[in-house]
XYZ file of C-alpha atoms in Angstrom:
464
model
C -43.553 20.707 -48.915
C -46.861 20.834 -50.477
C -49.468 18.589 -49.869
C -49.178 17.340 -53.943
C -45.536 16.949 -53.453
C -46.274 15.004 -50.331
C -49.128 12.586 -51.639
C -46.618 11.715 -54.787
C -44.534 10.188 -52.443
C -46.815 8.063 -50.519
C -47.825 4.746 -51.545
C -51.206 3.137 -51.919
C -52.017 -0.228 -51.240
C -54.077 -1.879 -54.287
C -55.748 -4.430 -52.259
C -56.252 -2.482 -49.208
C -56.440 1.042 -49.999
C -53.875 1.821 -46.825
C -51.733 4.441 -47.573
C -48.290 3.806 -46.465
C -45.603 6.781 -45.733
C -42.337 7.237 -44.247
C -41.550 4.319 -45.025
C -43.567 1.465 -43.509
C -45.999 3.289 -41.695
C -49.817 2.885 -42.737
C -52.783 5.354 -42.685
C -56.318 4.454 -43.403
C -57.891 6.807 -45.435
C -57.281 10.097 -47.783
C -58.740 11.899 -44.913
C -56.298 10.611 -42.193
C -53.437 11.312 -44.247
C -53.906 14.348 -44.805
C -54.855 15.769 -41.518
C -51.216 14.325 -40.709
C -50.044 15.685 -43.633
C -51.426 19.514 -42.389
C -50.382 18.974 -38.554
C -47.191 17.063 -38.904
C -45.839 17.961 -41.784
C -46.892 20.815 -43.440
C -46.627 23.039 -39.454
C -44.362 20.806 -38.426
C -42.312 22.656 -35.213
C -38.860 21.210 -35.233
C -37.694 20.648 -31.269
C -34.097 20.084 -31.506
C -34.592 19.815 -27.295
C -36.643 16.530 -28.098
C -34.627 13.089 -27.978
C -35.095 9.732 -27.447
C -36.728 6.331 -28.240
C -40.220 8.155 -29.349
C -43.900 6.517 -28.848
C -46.324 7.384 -31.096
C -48.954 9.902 -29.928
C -52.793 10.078 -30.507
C -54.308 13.522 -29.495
C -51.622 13.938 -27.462
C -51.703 10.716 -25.563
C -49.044 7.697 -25.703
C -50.192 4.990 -28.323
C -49.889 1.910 -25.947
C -51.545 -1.186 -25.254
C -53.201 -0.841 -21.586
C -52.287 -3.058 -18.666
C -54.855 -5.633 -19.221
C -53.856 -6.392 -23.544
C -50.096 -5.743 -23.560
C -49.529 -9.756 -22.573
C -51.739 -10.815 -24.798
C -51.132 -9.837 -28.749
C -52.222 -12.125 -30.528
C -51.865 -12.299 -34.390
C -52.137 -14.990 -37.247
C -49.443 -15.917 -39.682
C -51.389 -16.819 -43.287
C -50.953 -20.183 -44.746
C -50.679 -18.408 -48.113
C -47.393 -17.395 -47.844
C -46.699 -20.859 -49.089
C -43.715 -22.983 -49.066
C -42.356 -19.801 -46.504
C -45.265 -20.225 -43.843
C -42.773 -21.759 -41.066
C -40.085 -19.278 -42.236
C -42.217 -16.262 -41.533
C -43.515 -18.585 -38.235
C -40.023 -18.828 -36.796
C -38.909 -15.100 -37.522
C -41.691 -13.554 -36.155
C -41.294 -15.793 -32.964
C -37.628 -14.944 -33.120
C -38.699 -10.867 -33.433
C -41.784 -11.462 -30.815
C -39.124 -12.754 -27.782
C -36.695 -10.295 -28.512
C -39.178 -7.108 -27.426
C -40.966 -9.523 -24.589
C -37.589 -10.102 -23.304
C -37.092 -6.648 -23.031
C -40.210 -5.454 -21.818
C -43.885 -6.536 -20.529
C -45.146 -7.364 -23.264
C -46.308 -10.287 -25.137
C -46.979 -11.897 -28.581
C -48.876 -15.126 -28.643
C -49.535 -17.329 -32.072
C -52.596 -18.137 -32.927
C -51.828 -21.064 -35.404
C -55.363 -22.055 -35.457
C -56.474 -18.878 -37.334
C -53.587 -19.403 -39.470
C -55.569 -21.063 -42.571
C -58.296 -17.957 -42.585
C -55.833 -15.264 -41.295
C -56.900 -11.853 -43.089
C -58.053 -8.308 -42.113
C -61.339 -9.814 -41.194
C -60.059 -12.399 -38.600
C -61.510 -11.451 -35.296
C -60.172 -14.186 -33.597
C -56.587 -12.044 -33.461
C -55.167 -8.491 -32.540
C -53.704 -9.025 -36.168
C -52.303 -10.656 -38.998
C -49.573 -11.334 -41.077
C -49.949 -11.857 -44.532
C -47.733 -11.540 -47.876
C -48.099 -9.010 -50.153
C -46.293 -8.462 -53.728
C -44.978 -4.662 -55.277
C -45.823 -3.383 -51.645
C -43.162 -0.790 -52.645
C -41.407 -1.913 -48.780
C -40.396 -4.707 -46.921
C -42.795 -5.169 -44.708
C -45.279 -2.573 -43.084
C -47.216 -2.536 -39.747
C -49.431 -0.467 -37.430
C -49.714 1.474 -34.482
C -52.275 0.281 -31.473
C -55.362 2.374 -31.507
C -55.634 1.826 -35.422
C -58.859 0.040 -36.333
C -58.774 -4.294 -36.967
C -59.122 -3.502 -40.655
C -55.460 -1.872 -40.430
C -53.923 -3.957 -37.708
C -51.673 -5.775 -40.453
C -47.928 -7.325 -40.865
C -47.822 -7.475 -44.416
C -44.326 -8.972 -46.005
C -43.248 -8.136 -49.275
C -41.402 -11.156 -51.072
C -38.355 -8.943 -51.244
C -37.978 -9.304 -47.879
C -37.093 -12.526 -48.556
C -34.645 -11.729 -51.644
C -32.988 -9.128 -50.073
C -29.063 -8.655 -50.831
C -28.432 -6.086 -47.979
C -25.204 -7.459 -45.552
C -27.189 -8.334 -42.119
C -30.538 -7.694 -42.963
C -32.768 -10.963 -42.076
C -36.361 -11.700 -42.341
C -36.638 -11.851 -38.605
C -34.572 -8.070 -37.917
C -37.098 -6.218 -40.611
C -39.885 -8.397 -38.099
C -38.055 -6.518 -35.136
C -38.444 -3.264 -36.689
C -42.279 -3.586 -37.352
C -43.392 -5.323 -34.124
C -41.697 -1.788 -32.681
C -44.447 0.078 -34.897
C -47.215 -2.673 -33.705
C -46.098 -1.582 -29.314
C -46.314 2.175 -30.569
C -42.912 3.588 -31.881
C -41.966 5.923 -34.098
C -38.622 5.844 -36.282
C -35.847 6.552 -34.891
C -34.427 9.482 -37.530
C -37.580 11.166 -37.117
C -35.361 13.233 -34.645
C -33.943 16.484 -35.528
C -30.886 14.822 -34.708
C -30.431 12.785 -37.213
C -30.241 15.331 -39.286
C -32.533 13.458 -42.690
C -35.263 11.801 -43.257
C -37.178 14.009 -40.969
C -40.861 12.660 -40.483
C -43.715 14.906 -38.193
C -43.265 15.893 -34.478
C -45.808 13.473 -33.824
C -43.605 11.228 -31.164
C -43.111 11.795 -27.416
C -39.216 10.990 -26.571
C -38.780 8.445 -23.889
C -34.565 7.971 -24.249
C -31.682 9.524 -25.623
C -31.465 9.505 -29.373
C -30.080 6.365 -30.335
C -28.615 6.154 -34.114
C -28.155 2.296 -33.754
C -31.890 1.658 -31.838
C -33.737 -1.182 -33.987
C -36.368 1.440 -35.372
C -33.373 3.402 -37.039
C -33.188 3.174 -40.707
C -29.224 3.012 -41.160
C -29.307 4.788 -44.438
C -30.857 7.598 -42.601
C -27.591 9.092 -40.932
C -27.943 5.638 -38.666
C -25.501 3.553 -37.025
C -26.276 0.449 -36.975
C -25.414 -2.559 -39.505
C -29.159 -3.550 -40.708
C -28.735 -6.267 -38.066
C -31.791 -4.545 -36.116
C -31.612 -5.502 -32.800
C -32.559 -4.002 -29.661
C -30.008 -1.335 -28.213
C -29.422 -1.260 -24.123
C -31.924 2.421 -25.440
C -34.287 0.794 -26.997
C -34.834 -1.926 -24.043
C -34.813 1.509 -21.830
C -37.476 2.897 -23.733
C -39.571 -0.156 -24.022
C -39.328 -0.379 -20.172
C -40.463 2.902 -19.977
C -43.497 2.510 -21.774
C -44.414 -1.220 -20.557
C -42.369 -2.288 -17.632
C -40.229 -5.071 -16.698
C -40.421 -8.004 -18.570
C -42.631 -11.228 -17.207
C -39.102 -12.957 -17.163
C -37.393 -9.813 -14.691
C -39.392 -11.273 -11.973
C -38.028 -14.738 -10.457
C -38.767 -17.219 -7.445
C -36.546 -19.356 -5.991
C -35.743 -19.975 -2.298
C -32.412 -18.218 -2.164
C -31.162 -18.963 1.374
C -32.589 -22.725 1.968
C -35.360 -22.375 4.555
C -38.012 -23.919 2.879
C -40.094 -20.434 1.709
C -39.632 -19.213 -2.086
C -39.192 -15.380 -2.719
C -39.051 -13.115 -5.175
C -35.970 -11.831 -7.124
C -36.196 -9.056 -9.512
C -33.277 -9.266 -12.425
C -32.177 -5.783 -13.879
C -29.459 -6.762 -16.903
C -27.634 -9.169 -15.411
C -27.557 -8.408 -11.570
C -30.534 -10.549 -9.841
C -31.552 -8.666 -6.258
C -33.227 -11.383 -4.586
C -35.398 -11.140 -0.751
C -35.227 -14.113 1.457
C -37.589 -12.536 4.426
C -40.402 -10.741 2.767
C -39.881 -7.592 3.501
C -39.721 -5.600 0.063
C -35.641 -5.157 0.221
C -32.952 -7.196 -1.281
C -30.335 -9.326 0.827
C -28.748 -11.048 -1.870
C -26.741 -9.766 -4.727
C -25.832 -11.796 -7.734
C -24.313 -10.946 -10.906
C -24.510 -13.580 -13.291
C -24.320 -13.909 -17.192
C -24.957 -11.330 -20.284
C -28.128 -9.553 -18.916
C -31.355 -9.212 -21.568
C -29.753 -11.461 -24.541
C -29.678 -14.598 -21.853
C -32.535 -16.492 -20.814
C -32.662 -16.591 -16.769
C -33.552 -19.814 -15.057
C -33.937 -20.857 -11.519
C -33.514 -24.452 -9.664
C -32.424 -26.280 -6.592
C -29.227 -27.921 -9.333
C -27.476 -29.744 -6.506
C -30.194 -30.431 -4.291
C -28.458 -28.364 -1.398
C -32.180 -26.574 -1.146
C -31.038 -23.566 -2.090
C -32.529 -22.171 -5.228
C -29.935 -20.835 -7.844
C -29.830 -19.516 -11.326
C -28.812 -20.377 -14.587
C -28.478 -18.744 -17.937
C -29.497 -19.867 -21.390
C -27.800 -19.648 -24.790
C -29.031 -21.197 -27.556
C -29.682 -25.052 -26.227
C -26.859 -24.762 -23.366
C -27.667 -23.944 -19.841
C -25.088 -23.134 -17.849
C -26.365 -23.596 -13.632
C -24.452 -21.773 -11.079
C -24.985 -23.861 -8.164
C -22.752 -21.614 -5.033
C -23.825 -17.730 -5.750
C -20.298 -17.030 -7.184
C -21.567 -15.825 -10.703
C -19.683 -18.801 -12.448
C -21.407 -21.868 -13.569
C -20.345 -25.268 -12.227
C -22.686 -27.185 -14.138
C -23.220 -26.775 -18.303
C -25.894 -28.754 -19.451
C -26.958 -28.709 -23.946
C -30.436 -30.138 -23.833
C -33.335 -29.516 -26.834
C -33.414 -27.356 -29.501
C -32.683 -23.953 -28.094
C -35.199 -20.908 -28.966
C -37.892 -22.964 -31.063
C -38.213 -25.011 -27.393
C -40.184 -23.443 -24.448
C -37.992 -24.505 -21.236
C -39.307 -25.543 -17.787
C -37.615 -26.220 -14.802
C -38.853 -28.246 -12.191
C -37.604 -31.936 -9.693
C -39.878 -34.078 -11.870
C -38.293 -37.479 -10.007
C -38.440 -36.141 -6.968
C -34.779 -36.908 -6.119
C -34.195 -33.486 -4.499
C -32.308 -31.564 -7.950
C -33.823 -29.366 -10.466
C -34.027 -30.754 -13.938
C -34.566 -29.118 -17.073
C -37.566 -29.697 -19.644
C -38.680 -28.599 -23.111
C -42.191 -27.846 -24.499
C -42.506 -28.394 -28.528
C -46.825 -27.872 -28.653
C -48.722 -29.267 -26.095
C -45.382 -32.424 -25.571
C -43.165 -31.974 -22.480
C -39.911 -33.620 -22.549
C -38.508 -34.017 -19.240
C -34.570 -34.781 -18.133
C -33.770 -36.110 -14.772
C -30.279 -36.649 -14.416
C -28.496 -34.456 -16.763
C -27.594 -36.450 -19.734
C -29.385 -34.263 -21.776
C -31.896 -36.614 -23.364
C -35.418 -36.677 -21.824
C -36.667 -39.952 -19.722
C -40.317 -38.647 -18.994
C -42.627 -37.586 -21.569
C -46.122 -36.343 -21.024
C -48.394 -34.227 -23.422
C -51.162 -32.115 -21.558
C -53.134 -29.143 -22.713
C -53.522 -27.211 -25.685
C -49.719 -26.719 -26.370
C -49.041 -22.831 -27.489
C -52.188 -21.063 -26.662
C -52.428 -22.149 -23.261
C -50.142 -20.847 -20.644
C -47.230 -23.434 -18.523
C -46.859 -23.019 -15.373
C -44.568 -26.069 -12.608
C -45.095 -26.680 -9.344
C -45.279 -29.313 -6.517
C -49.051 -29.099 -6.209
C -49.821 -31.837 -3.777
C -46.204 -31.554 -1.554
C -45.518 -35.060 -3.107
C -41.710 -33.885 -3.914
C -42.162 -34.026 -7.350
C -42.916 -31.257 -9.776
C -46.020 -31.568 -11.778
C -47.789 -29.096 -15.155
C -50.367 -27.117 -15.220
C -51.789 -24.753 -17.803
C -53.607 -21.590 -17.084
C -55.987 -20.728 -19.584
C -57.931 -17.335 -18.476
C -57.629 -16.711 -14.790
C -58.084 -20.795 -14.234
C -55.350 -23.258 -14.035
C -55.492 -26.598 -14.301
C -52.909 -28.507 -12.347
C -52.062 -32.250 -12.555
C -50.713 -34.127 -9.504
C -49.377 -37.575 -11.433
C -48.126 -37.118 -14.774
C -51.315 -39.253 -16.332
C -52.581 -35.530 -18.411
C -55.743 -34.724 -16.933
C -56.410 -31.823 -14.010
C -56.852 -33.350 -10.045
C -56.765 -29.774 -9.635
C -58.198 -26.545 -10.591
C -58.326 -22.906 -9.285
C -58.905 -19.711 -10.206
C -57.297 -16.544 -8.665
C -56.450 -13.299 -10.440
C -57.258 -11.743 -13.584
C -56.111 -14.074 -16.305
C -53.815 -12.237 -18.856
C -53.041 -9.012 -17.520
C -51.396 -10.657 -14.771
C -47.975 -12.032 -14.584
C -48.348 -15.831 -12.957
C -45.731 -17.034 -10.337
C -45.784 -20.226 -8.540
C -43.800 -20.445 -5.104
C -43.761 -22.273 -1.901
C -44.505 -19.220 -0.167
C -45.277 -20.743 3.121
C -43.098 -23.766 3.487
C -45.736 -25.736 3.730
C -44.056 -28.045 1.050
C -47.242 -27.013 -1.379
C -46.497 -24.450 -4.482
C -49.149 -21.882 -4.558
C -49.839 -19.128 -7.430
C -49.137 -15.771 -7.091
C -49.950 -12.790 -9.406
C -47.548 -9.792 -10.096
C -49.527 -6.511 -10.920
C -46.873 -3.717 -11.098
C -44.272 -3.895 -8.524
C -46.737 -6.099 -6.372
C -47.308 -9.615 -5.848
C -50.695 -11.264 -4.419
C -49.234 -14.766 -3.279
C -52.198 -17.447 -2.217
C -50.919 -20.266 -0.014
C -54.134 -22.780 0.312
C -55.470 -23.247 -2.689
C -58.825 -20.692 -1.974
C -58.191 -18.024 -4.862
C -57.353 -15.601 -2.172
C -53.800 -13.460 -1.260
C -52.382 -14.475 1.785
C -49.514 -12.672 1.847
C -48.924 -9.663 -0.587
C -45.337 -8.177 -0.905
C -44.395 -5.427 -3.214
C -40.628 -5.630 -4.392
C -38.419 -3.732 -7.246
């Protein structure tokens, strides 16, 4: 292909100047395209060995957010998409959980940029703002690419569109792949079209059906775009377990919470400290449920429970069947919390709409405590029994500092900092059974656990 031939094909943004090819993916310049254009396309080897979910490379190196940004992308949704702000709000939520579910990562809203979200908003990783004619869908960006280019732009037809399964929130999917570095799909020789550059490093097996697939491209998947069991693979592979593989919980009743790590649906869970697993459970559908963990019988045992929609169902005996269902809030719009907030011994569930915490105590699905405390979405939730009162309490971490309150009135009686803030994954645990939850963080497969309140590890156990 020449480079004319090529450049006919490409698209220009009017407003930006981005040039946008294969598709939905953007370069910045003339001059970046076409160095792509003479070492990926125009010398493009073909590998037919290469296969898998593929990560974009950079001079030969993954594109990737490091260690100490991948938990906290932030981005802006523009108030000028109108009358479809808290459409575009709600799908990109919907598209954000579905890869931080599946991997460490994750997306965080910054509503408060949302009236003066544009290319020049520093206050973000990106934004998300409409665009009309953008001759796509939508169109994102790869990490490394400058602030200026670190767009989700949304063409109204993505709104319009008449294609069986395709939603607002699956073509969201697609491009927050793009934003955590990878490529399509069917730029493998083995789909057999719509051949892009060699420009990818494989990380799976190909995978016609994986969310960054176009179907029409020799794909097999539906335009649903969801996440294959490949693509959660790959994502893995490039950013870990997800904050949510990682659970506490004190498994065998002897007062001391330990770590469980969940892989699909099997939880392996340590009662002794000593790095290995001595209990087993299988329980629910894996990566499409949301795990929970609570004492739901007061028998002191810690248990789990899976999430669907607004239903809970709590297995209270380890035998991977759930003897209590509970339907409480509004399902994936809520943020749910477990913790004994009457102090009666049992687990109860609780949702967070903002910076409001609605809190049930005796199962009847409709809240009797209600207390509002922090700054709602941009602040971090974390529940414990900070004081060894017997009831759970909030706190919010914001940085490496939390704030923890003792008595349900909103304001702090505690504070401490310990860790490193965002590129740490907070757990809270009575790892001493001293009757106190501490804070622990996870970096990797190891977790720093304090037990007295002096920003220092105590104990430090590494489990996987």
């Amino acid at each position: 292909m020449s480079w004319e031939e090529f450049l006919s094909r490409v698209h220009q943004e009017p407003d930006t100047g981005i040039y946008i090819a294969n598709g939905d993916e953007s370069f910045t310049d003339l001059k970046q395209l076409r160095e792509f254009f003479e070492e990926r396309i125009q010398q493009r080897p073909v590998d037919e060995a290469r296969s898998g979910l593929a990560v974009m490379l950079r001079n030969g190196t993954r594109a990737r957010w490091s260690d100490a940004e991948k938990f906290n992308l932030t981005y802006c949704v523009s108030t000028t998409f109108g009358s479809r702000h808290g459409t575009v709000v709600a799908a990109m939520a919907d598209a954000a959980r579905a890869w931080s579910s599946a991997a460490g990562v994750g997306f965080v809203h910054r509503a408060e940029f949302d009236g003066n979200c544009n290319a020049a908003q520093n206050g973000v990783l990106f934004d998300v703002r409409p665009v009309s004619g953008g001759a796509y869908l939508a169109r994102a960006f790869f990490p490394g690419d400058a602030r200026a280019s670190r767009n989700v732009l949304i063409d109204g037809t993505a709104f319009t569109s008449s294609t069986p399964n395709l939603t607002l929130t699956g073509i969201l999917r697609h491009e927050l792949g793009h934003t955590l570095g990878f490529r399509h799909e069917h730029t493998r020789p083995q789909a057999g079209t719509c051949l892009e550059d060699n420009n990818w490093e494989a990380l799976t097996g190909y995978d016609s059906g994986s969310v960054m697939h176009y179907p029409q491209c020799n794909g097999t998947g539906n335009w649903s775009l969801v996440l294959t069991a490949l693509d959660i693979q790959g994502a893995q592979a490039l950013y870990g377990l997800p904050l949510g593989a990682y659970l506490t919980g004190d498994w065998n009743g002897d007062g001391r919470d330990n770590l469980a790590v969940r892989r699909n649906h099997c939880v392996s869970m340590d009662t002794n400290f000593d790095g290995t697993a001595d209990i087993q459970q299988c329980y629910g559908n894996g990566d499409s449920d949301h795990y929970l963990v609570g004492d739901w019988n007061g028998d002191g045992r810690g248990n789990l429970a899976v999430r669907r929609g607004h239903c809970v169902y709590m297995d209270t005996n380890f035998d991977g069947a759930p003897e209590i269902q509970q339907c409480f809030g509004n399902g994936d719009s809520d943020h749910y919390l477990v913790g004994d907030w009457d102090g009666d011994g049992r687990d109860n569930l609780a949702v967070r709409r903002g910076l409001c915490v609605y809190m049930d105590t005796n199962f009847d699905g409709a809240p009797e405590i209600q207390q509002c405390y922090g700054n709602g979405d941009s602040d971090h939730y974390l529940v414990g029994d900070w004081d060894g009162d017997g009831r759970d309490n909030l706190a919010v971490r914001r940085g490496l500092c939390v704030y923890m309150d003792t008595n349900f009135d909103g304001a702090p009686e505690i504070q401490q900092c310990f860790g490193n803030g965002d590129s740490d994954h907070y757990l809270v645990g009575d790892w001493n059974g001293d009757g106190r939850d501490n804070l622990a963080v996870r970096r990797g497969q190891c977790v720093s656990m304090d037990t007295n309140f002096d920003g220092i590890s105590e104990i430090r156990q590494c489990f996987q």
